[in-house]
Short mmCIF file of C-alpha atoms in Angstrom, two decimals:
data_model
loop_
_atom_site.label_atom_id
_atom_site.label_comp_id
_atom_site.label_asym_id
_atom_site.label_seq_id
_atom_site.Cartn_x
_atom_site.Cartn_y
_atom_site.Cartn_z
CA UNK A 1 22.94 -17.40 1.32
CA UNK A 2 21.94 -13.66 2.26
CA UNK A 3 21.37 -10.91 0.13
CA UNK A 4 22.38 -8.05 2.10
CA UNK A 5 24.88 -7.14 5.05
CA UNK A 6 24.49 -8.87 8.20
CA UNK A 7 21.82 -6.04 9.59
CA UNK A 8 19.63 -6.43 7.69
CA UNK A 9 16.12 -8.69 7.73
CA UNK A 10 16.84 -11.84 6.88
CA UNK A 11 13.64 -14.03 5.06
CA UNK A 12 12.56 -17.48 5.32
CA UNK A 13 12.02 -19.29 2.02
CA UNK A 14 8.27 -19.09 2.46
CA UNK A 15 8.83 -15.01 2.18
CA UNK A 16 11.32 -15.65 -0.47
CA UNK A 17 8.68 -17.39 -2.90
CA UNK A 18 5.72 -14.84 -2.19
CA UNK A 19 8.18 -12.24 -2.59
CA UNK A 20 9.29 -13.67 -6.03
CA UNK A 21 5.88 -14.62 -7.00
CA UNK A 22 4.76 -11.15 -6.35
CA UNK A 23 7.53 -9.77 -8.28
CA UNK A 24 6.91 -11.87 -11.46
CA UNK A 25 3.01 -10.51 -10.88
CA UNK A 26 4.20 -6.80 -11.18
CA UNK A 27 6.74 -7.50 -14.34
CA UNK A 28 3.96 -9.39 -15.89
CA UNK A 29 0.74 -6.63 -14.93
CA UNK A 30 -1.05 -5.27 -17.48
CA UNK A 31 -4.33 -5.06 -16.32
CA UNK A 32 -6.56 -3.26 -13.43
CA UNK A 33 -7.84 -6.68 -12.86
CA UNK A 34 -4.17 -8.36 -12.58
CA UNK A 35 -3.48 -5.47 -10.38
CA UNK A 36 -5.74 -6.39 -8.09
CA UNK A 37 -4.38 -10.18 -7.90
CA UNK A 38 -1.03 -8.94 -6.79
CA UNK A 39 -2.55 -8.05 -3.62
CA UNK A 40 -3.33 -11.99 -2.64
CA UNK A 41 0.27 -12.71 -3.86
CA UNK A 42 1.20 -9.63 -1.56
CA UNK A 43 -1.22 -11.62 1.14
CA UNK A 44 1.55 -14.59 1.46
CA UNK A 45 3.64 -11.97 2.68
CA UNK A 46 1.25 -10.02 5.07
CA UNK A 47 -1.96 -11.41 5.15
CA UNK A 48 -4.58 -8.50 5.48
CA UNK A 49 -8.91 -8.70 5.42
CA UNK A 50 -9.19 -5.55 3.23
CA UNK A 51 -7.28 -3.78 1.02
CA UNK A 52 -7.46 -1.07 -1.44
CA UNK A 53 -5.17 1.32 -3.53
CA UNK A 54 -5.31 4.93 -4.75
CA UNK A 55 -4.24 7.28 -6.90
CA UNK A 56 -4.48 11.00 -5.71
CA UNK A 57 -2.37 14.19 -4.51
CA UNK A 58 -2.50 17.11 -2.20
CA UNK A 59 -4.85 19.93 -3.60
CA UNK A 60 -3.54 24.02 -2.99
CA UNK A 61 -6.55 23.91 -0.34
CA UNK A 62 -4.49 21.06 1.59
CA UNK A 63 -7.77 18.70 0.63
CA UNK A 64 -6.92 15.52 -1.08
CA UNK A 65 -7.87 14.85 -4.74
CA UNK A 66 -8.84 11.05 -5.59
CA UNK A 67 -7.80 10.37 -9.26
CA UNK A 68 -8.65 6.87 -9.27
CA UNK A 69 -9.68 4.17 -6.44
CA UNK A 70 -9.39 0.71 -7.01
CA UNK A 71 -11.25 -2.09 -4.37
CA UNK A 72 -10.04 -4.98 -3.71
CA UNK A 73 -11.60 -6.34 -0.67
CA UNK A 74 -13.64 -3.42 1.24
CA UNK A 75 -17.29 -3.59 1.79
CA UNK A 76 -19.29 -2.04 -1.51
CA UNK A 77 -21.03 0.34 0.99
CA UNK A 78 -17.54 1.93 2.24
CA UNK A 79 -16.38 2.12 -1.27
CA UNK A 80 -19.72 4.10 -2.18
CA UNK A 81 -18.22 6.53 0.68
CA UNK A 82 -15.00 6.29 0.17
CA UNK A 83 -14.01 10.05 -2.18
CA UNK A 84 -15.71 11.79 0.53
CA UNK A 85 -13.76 9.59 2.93
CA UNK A 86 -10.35 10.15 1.89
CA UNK A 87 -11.21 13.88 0.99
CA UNK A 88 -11.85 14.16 5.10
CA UNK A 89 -9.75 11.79 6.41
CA UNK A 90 -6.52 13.31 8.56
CA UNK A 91 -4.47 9.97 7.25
CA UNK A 92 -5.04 10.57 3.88
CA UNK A 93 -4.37 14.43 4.16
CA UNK A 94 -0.92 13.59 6.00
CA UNK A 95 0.02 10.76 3.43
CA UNK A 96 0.03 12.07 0.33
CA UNK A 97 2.43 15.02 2.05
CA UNK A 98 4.52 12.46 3.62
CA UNK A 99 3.87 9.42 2.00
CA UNK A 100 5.56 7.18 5.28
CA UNK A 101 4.25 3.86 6.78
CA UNK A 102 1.75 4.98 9.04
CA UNK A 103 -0.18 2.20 11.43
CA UNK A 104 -4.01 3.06 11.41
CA UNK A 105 -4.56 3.12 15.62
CA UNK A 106 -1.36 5.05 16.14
CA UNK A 107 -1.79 7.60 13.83
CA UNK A 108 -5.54 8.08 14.49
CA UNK A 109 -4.45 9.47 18.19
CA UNK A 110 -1.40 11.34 16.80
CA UNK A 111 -3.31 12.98 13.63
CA UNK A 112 -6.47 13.67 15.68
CA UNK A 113 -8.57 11.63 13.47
CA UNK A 114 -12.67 12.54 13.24
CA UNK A 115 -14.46 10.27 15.21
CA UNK A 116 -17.16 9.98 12.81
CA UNK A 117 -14.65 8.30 10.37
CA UNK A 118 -12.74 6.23 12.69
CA UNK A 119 -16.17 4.51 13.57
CA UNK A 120 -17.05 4.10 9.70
CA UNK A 121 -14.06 2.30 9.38
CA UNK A 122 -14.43 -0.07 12.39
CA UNK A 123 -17.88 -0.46 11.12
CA UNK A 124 -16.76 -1.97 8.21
CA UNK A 125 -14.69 -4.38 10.02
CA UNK A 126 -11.23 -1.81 9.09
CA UNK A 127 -10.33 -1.54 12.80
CA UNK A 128 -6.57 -1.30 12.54
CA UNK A 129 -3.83 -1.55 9.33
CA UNK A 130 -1.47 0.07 7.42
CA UNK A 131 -1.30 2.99 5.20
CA UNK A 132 1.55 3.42 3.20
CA UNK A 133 2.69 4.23 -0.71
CA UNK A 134 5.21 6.40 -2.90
CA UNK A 135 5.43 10.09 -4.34
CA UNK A 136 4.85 10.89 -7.58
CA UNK A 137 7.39 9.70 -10.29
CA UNK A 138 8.94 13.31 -11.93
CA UNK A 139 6.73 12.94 -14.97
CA UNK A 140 2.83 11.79 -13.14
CA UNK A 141 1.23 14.27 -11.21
CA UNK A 142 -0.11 11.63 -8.63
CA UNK A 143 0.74 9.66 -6.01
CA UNK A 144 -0.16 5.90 -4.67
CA UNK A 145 -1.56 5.22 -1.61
CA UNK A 146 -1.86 1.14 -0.37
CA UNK A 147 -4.43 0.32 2.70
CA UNK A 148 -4.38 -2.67 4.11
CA UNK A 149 -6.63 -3.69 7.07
CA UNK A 150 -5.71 -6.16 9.57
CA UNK A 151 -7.37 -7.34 12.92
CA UNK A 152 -4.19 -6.06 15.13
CA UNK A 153 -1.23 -4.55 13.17
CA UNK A 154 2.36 -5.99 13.72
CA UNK A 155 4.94 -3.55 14.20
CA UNK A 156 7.97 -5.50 13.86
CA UNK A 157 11.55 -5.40 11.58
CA UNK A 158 9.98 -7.82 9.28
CA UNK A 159 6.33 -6.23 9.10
CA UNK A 160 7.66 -2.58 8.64
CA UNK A 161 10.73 -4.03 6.00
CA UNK A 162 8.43 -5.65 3.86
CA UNK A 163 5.59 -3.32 3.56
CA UNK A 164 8.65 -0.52 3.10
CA UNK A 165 10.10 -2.82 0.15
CA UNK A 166 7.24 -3.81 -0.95
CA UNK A 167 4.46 -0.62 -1.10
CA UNK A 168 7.08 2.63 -0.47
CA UNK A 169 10.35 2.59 -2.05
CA UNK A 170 9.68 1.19 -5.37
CA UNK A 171 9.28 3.55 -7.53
CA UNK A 172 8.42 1.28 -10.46
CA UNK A 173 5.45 0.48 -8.33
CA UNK A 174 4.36 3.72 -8.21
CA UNK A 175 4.75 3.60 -11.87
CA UNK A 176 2.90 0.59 -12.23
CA UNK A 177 -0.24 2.00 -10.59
CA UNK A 178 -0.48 5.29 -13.05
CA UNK A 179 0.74 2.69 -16.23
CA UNK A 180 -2.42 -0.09 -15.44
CA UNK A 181 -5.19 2.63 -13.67
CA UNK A 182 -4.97 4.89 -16.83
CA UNK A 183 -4.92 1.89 -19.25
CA UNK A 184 -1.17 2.32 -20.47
CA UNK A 185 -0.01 -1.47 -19.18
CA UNK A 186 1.39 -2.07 -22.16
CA UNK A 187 4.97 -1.18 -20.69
CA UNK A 188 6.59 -3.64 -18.83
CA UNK A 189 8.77 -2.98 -15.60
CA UNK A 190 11.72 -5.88 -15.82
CA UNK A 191 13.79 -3.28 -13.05
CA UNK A 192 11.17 -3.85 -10.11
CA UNK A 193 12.27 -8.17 -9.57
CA UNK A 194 16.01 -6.81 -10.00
CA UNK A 195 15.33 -3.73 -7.30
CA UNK A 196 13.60 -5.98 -4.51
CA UNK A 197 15.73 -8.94 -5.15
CA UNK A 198 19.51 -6.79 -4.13
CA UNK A 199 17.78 -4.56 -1.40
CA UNK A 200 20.65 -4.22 0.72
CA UNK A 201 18.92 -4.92 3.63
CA UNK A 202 16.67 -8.27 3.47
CA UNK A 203 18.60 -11.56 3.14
CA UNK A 204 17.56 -15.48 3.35
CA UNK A 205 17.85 -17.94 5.64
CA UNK A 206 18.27 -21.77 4.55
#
């Protein structure tokens, strides 16, 4: 069976389940601590070594203002560094104006990345990823950002679909990050397994 035209990325049953399992996660999040599990369901789908996700916007000094940080897998010492980090860092300056998938080696070159920070990264083992997330809902002042680390990145239909579907163009999961980081969580988001499920492009193969 597919779930979309016959374009579009079609998944294997393996990416079906995490996909699903991932969904159910989000629906059922309430917690920062549940947020953080979603990202080793997420890992069935695109196995990373470090991850982390932000909250934070554009300041009218084109800075960038962290609201809230969460860890999930990057070294304690990189965290300790991380607001000044992100305040400097090109990527972080360009996503939270753009907000698009960006892969970590490319956009280094292309956004003329300090030096100094590139080799903090690699230093803590972040040598290449992704960098992706979704604007502000009308009503929340901030946006998400989603790092994910990864030896080599992939750039490939199914890499760039998922981690579109998946981190960008859901806006309930832009939602979910402001609901759980500021303690709302009590809302529950039964649109998001609907949303990913009919995606007009991604279908399954037997």
């Amino acid at each position: 069976p597919r779930l979309g035209g016959s374009s579009g990325l079609r998944l294997c049953h393996a990416d079906a389940l995490a996909l699903i399992e991932l969904i159910d996660g989000c629906v059922r999040c309430k917690a920062e601590e549940e947020f953080r599990r979603l990202f080793w369901k997420l890992q069935g789908l695109l196995p990373f070594e470090h991850a982390c996700a932000v909250l934070g916007r554009r300041d009218d000094r084109c800075g960038v203002i962290v609201e809230h940080f969460v860890n999930v897998s990057c070294h304690e010492q990189f965290v300790q560094e991380a607001g000044d980090y992100l305040q400097r860092s090109a990527l972080s300056r360009e996503h939270f104006t753009s907000y698009r998938l960006k892969f970590w080696s490319e956009a280094r070159r292309r956004l003329e990345q300090p030096r100094e920070l590139v080799s903090l990264a690699v230093d803590f083992g972040m040598r290449d990823g992704y960098t992706i997330g979704s604007r502000p809902l009308p009503a929340a002042p901030h946006g998400s950002m989603f790092c994910l680390s990864v030896p080599s990145a992939r750039r490939d239909e199914r890499t760039e679909t998922l981690l579109e579907l998946v981190l960008h163009r859901r806006a309930d999961l832009g939602a979910l990050v402001e609901d759980v980081l500021h303690g709302v969580g009590e809302q529950q988001l039964p649109g998001i397994g609907q949303a990913l499920l009919v995606h007009p492009d991604v279908g399954l193969t037997h």
